[in-house]
PDB file of C-alpha atoms in Angstrom:
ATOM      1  CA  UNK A   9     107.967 197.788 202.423  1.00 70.00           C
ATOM      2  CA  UNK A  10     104.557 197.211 203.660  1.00 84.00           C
ATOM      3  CA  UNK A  11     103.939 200.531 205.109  1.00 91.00           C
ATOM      4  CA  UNK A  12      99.823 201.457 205.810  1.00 95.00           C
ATOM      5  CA  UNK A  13      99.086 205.349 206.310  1.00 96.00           C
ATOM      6  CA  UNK A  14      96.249 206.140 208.262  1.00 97.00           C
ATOM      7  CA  UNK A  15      94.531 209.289 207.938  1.00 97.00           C
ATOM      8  CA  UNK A  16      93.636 211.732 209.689  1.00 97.00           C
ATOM      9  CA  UNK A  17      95.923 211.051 213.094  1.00 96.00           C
ATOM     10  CA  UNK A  18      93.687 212.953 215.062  1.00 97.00           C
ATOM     11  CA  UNK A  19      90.190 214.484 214.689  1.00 97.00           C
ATOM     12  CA  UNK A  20      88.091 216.440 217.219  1.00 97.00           C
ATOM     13  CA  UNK A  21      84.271 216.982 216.078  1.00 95.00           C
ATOM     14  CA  UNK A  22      80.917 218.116 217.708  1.00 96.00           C
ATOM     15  CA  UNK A  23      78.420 215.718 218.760  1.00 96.00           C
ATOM     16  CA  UNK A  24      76.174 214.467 216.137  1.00 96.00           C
ATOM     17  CA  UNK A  25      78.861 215.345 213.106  1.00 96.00           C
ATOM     18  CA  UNK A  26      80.216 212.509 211.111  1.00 97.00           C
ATOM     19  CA  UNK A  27      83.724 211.320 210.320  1.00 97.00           C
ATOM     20  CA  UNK A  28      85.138 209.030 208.186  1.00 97.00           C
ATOM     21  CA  UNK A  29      88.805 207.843 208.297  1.00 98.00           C
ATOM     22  CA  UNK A  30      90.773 206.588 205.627  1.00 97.00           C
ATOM     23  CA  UNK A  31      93.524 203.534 205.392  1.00 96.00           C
ATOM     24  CA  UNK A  32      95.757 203.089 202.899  1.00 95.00           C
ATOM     25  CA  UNK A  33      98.577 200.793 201.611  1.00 93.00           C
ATOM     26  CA  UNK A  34     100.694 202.589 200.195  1.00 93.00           C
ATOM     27  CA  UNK A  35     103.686 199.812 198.456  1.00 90.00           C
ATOM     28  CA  UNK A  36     101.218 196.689 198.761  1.00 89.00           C
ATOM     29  CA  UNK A  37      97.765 195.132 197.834  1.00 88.00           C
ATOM     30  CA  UNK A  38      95.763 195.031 200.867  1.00 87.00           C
ATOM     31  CA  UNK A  39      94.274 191.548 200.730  1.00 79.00           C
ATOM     32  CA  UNK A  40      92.257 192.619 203.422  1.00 89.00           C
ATOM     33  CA  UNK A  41      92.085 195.626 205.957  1.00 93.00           C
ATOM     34  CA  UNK A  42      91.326 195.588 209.704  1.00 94.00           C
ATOM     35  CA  UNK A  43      89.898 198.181 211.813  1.00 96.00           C
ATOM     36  CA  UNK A  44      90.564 198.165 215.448  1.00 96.00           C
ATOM     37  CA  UNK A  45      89.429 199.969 218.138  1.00 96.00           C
ATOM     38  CA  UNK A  46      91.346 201.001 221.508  1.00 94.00           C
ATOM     39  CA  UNK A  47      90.403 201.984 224.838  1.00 88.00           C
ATOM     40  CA  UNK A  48      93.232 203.714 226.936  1.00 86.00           C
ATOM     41  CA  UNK A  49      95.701 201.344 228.674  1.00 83.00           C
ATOM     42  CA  UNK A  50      93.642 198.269 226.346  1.00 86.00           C
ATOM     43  CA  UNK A  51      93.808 196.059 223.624  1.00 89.00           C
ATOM     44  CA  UNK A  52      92.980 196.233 220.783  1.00 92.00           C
ATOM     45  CA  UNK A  53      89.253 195.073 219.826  1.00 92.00           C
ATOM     46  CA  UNK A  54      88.561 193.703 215.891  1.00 93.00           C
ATOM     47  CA  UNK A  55      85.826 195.721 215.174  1.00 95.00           C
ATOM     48  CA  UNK A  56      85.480 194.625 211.533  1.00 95.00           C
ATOM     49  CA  UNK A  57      87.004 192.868 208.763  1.00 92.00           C
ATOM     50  CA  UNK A  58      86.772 193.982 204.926  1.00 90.00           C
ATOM     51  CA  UNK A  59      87.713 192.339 201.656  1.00 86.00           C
ATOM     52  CA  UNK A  60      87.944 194.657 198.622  1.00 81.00           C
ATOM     53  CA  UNK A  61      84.358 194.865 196.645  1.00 80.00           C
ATOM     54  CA  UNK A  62      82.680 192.788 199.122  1.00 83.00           C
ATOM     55  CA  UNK A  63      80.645 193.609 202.403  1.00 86.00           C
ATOM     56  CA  UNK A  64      82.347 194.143 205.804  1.00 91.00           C
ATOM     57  CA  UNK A  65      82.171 191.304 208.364  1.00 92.00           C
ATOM     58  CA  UNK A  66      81.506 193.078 211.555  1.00 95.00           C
ATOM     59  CA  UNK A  67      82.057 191.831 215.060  1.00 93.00           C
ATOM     60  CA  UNK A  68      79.342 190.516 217.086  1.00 93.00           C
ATOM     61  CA  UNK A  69      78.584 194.390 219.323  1.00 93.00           C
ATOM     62  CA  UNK A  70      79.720 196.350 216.516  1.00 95.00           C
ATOM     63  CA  UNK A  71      76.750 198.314 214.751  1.00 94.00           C
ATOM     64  CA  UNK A  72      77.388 198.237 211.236  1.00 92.00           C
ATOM     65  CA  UNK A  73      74.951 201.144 210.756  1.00 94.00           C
ATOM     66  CA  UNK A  74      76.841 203.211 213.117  1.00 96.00           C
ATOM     67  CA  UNK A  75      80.732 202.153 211.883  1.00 97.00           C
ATOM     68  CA  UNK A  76      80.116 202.345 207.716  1.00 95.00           C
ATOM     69  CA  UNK A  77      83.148 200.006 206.055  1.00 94.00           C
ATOM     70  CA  UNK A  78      84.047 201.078 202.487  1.00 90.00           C
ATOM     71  CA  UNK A  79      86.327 199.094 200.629  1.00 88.00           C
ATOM     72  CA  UNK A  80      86.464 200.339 197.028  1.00 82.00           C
ATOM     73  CA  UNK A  81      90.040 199.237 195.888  1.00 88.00           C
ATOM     74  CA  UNK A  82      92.827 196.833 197.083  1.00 88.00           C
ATOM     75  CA  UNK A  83      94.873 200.005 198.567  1.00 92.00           C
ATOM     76  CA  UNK A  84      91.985 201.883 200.378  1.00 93.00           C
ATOM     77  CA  UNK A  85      89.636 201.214 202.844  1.00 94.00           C
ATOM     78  CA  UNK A  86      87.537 203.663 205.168  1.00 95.00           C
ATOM     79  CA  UNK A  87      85.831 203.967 208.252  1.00 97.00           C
ATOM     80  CA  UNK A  88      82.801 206.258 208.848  1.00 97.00           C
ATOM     81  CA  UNK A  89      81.659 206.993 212.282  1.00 97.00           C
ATOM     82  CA  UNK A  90      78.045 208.229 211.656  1.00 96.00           C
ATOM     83  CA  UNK A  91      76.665 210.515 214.014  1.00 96.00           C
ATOM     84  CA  UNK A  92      79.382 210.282 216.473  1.00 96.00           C
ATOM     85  CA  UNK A  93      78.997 210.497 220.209  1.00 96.00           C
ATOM     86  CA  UNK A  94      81.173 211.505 223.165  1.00 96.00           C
ATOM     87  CA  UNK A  95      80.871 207.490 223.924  1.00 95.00           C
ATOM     88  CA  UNK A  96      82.715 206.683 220.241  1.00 96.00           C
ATOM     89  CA  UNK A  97      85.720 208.401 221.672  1.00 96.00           C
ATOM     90  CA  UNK A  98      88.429 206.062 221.325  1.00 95.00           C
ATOM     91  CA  UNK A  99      91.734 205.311 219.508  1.00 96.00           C
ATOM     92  CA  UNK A 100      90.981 203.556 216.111  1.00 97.00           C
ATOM     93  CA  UNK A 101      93.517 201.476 214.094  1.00 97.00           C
ATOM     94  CA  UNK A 102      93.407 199.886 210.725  1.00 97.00           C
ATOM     95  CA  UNK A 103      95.885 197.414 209.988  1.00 95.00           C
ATOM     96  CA  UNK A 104      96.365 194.918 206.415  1.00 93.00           C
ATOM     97  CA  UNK A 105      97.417 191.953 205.140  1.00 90.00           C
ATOM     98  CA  UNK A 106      99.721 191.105 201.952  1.00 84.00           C
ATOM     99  CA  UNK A 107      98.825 188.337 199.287  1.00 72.00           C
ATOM    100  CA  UNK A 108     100.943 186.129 199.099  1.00 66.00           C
ATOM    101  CA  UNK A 109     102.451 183.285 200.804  1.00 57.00           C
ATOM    102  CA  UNK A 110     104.017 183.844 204.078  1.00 59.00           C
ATOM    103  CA  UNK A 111     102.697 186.960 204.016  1.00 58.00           C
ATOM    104  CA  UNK A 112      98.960 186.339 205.240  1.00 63.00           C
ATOM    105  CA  UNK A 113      98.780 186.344 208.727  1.00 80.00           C
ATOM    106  CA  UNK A 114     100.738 189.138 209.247  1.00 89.00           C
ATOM    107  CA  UNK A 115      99.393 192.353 209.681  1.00 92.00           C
ATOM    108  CA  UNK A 116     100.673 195.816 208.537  1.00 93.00           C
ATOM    109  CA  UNK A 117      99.126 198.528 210.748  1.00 95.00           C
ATOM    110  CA  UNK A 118      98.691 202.204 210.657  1.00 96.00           C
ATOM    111  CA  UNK A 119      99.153 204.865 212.925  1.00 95.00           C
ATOM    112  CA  UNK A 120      96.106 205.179 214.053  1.00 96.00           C
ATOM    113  CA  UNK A 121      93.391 207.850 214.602  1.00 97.00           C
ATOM    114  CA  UNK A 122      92.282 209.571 218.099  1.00 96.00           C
ATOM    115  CA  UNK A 123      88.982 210.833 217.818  1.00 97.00           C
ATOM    116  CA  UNK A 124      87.619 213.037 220.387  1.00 96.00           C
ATOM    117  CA  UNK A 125      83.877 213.544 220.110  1.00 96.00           C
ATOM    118  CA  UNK A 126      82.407 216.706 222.339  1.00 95.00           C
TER     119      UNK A 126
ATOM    120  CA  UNK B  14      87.245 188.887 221.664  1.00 48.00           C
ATOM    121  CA  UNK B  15      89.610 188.936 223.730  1.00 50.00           C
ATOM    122  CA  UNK B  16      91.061 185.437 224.354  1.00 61.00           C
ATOM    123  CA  UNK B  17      94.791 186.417 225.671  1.00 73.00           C
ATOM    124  CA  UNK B  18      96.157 186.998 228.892  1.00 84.00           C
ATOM    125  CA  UNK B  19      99.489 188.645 229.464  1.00 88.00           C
ATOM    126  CA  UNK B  20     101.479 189.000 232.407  1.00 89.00           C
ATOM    127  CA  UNK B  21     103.128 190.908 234.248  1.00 94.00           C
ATOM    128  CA  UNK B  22     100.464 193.823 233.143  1.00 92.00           C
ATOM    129  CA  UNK B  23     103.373 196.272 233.808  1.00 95.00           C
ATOM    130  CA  UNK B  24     107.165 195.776 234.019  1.00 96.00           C
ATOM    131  CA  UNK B  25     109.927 197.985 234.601  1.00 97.00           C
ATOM    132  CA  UNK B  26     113.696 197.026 234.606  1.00 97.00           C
ATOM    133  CA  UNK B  27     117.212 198.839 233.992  1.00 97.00           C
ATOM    134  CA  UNK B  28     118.639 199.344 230.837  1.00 97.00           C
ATOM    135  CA  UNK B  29     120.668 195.900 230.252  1.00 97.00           C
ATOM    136  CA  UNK B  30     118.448 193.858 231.912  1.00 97.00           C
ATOM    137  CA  UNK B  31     116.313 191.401 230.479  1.00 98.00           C
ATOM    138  CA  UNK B  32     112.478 191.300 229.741  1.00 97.00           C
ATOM    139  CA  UNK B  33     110.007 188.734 229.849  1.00 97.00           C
ATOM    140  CA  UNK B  34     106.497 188.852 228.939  1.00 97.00           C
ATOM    141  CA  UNK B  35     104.268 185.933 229.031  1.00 96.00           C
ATOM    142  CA  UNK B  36     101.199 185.411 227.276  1.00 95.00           C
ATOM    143  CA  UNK B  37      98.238 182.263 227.447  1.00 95.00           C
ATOM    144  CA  UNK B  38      95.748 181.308 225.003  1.00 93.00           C
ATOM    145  CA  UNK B  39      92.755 179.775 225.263  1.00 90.00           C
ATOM    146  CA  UNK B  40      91.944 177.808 221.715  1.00 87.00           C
ATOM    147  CA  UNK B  41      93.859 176.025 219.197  1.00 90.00           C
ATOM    148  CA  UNK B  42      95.654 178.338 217.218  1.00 91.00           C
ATOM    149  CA  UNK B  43      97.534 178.210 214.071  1.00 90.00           C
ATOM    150  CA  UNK B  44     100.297 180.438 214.897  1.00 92.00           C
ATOM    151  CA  UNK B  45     101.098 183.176 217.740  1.00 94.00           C
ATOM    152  CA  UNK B  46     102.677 186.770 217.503  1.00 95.00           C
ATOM    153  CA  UNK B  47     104.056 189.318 219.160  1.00 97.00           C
ATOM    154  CA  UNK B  48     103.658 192.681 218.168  1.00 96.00           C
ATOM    155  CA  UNK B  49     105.250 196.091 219.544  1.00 97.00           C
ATOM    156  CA  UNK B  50     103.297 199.454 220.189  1.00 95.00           C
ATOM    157  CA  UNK B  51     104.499 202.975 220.863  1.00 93.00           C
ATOM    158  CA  UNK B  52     102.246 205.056 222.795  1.00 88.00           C
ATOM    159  CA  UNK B  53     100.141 206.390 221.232  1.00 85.00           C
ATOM    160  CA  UNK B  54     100.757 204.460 217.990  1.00 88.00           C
ATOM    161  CA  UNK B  55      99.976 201.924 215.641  1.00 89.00           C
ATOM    162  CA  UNK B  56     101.492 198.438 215.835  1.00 93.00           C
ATOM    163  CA  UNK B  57     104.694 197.029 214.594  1.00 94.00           C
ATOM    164  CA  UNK B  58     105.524 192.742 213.749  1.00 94.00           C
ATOM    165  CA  UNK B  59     108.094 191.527 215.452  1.00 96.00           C
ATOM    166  CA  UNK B  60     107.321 187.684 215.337  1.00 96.00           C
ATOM    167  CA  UNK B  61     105.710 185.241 214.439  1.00 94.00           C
ATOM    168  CA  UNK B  62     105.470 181.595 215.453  1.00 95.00           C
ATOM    169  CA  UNK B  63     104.110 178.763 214.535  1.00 93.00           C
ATOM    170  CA  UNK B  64     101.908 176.124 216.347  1.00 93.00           C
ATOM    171  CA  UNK B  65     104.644 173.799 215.183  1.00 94.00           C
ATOM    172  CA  UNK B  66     107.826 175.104 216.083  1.00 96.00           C
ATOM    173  CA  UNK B  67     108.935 175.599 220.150  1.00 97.00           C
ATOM    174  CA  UNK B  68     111.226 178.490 219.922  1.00 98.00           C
ATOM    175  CA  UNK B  69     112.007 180.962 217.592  1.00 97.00           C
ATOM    176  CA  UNK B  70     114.880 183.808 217.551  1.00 96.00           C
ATOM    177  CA  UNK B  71     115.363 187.073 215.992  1.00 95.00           C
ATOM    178  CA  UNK B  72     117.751 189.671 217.152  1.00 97.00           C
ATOM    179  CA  UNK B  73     117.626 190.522 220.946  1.00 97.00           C
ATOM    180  CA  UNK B  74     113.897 188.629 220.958  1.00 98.00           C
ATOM    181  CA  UNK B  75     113.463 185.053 221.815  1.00 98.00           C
ATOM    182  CA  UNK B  76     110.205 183.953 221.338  1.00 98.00           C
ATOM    183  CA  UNK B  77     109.138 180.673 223.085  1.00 98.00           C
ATOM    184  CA  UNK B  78     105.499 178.586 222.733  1.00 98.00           C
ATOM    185  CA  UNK B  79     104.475 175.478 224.406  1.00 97.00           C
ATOM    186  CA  UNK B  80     100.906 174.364 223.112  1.00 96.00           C
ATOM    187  CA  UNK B  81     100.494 171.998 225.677  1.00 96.00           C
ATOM    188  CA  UNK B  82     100.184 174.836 227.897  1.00 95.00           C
ATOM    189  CA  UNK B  83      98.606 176.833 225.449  1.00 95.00           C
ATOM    190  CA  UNK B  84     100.799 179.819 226.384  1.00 96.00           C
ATOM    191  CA  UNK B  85     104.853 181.914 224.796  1.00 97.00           C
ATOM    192  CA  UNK B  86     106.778 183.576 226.245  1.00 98.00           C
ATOM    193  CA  UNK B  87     108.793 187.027 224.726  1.00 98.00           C
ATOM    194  CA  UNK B  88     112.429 187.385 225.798  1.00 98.00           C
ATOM    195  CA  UNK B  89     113.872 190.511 224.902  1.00 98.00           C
ATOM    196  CA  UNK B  90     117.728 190.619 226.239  1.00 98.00           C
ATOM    197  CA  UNK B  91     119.895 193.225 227.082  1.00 97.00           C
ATOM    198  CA  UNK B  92     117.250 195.817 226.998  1.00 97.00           C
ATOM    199  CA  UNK B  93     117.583 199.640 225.677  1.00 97.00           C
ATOM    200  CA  UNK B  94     115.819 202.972 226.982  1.00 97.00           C
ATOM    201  CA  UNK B  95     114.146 202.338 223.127  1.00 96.00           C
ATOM    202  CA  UNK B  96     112.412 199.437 224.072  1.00 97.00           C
ATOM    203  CA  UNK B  97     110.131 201.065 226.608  1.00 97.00           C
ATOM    204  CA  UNK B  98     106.632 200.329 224.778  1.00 97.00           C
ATOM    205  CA  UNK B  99     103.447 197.896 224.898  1.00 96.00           C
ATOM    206  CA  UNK B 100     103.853 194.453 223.752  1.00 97.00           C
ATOM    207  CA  UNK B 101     100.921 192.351 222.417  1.00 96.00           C
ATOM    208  CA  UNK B 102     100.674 188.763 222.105  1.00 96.00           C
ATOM    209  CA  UNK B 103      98.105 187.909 219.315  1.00 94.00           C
ATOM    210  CA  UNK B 104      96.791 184.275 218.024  1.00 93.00           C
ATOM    211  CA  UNK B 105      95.996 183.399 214.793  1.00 89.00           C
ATOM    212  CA  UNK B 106      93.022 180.689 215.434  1.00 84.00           C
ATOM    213  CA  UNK B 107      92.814 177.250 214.151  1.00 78.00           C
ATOM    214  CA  UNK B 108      89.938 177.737 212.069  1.00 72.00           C
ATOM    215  CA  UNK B 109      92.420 179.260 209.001  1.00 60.00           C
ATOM    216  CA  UNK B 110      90.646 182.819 209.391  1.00 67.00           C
ATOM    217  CA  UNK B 111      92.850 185.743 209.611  1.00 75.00           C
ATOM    218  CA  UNK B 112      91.603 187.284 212.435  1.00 84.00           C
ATOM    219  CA  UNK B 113      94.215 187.947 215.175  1.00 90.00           C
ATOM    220  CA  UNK B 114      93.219 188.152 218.577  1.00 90.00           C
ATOM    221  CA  UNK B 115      94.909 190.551 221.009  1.00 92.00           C
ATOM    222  CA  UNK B 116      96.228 189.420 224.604  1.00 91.00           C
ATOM    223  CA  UNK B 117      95.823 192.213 227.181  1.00 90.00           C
ATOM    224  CA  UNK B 118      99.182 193.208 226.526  1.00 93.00           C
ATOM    225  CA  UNK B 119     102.721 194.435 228.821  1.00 95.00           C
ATOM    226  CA  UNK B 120     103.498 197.793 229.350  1.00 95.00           C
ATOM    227  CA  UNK B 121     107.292 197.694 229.471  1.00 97.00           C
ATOM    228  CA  UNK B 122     109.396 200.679 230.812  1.00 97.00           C
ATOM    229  CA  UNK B 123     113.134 200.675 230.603  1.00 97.00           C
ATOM    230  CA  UNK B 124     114.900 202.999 232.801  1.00 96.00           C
ATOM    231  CA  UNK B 125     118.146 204.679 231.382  1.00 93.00           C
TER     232      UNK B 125
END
C-alpha cells in the first residue's frame, strides 16, 4: 500500500513552454502532498507544501507565480512550471502523507520527473 | 532548508561488509528518518525514529540517535550488490509541522 505515481517521468520542452506535472495516490488519501526539487548529486529541497482545497505554502525562494500548486482532491495534486527556463532544469519529486495515526510523518514519494528545458 | 549533514559523502565497501552512515541535526526534532533512493528515483521509508527512543532495528538496518549530540547513525549489515543507492537522513522538527528536512545524504556503492 501507499504507492504515489508521478507523472510524466520525464519531459523535454522548449524555452518559454509550460508544463505541469501531476501526483497521485493511488490506494491512499493524501493528507498532504510535497513537491521537491533536486539538483544532481543533492538533496532534496521542499519547495512547497499543499493541503487539499486550500492554498500552497511555498518555501521562502520559491516563486509561487512561477511553480503553480493545484490541489483539487485528496488523491491529486499538480505542479505547473510556467514559462520554463533552461535554469528550471532539475529533478522534481512529489511525495504524501497518510491520515491517520502513525502514519503522518511519513512520507510516500513518487518517482519523480526530469525536466529538461532547452 | 537544509539543516542535515551526512557523512562520509561517498562510501564504497564489499559485498558482506557493513555500512555506516552518519547524520547531525541542528534543531530539536520530533523524530528522525532515513530514507533510501535509487538513482535516478524517487524515495523509499526505511525508518523512522523517535526523539525518544535510542536505537531502533529493522531487518539488516540498525538505526541509532543520540539527541544530546543531536546526530543517528544508519547501520546496514552484511551488505548486498542491491544496496548500492543514496541514503537520506531527514528530521521531522519540533514545532509538530510535517515538513521533513533532508541531510546531504551518502552515496553508497557495494561492490559484488
Amino acid at each position: 500500500g501507499a504507492v504515489v505515481s508521478q507523472h510524466p517521468s520525464r519531459v523535454i520542452c522548449k524555452s518559454g513552454t509550460s508544463v505541469k506535472i501531476e501526483c497521485r495516490s493511488l490506494d491512499f488519501q493524501a493528507t498532504t502532498m510535497f513537491w521537491y526539487r533536486q539538483f544532481p548529486k543533492q538533496s532534496l529541497m521542499l519547495m512547497a507544501t499543499s493541503n487539499e482545497g486550500s492554498k500552497a505554502t511555498y518555501e521562502q525562494g520559491v516563486e509561487k507565480d512561477k511553480f503553480l500548486i493545484n490541489h483539487a482532491s485528496l488523491t491529486l495534486s499538480t505542479l505547473t512550471v510556467t514559462s520554463a527556463h533552461p535554469e528550471d532544469s532539475s529533478f522534481y519529486i512529489c511525495s504524501a502523507t497518510r491520515s491517520g495515526t502513525g502514519f503522518k510523518n511519513i512520507q510516500y514519494f513518487g518517482a519523480g520527473t526530469r525536466l529538461s528545458v532547452l | 532548508s537544509q539543516q542535515g549533514e551526512e557523512d562520509p559523502q561517498a562510501l564504497s565497501i564489499q559485498e558482506g561488509e557493513n555500512a555506516t552512515m552518519n547524520c547531525s541535526y541542528k534543531t530539536s526534532i520530533n523524530n528522525l528518518q532515513w530514507y533510501r533512493q535509487n538513482s535516478g528515483r524517487g524515495l523509499v521509508h526505511l525508518i523512522l525514529i523517535r526523539s525518544n527512543e535510542r536505537e531502533k532495528h529493522s531487518g539488516r538496518l540498525r538505526v541509532t540517535l543520540d539527541t544530546s549530540k543531536k546526530s543517528s547513525s544508519l547501520l546496514i549489515t552484511a551488505s548486498r550488490a542491491a544496496d548500492t543507492a543514496s541514503y537520506f537522513c531527514a528530521t521531522v522538527p519540533g514545532d509538530s509541522s510535517y515538513k521533513l528536512i533532508f541531510g546531504s545524504g551518502t552515496r553508497l556503492l557495494v561492490r559484488p
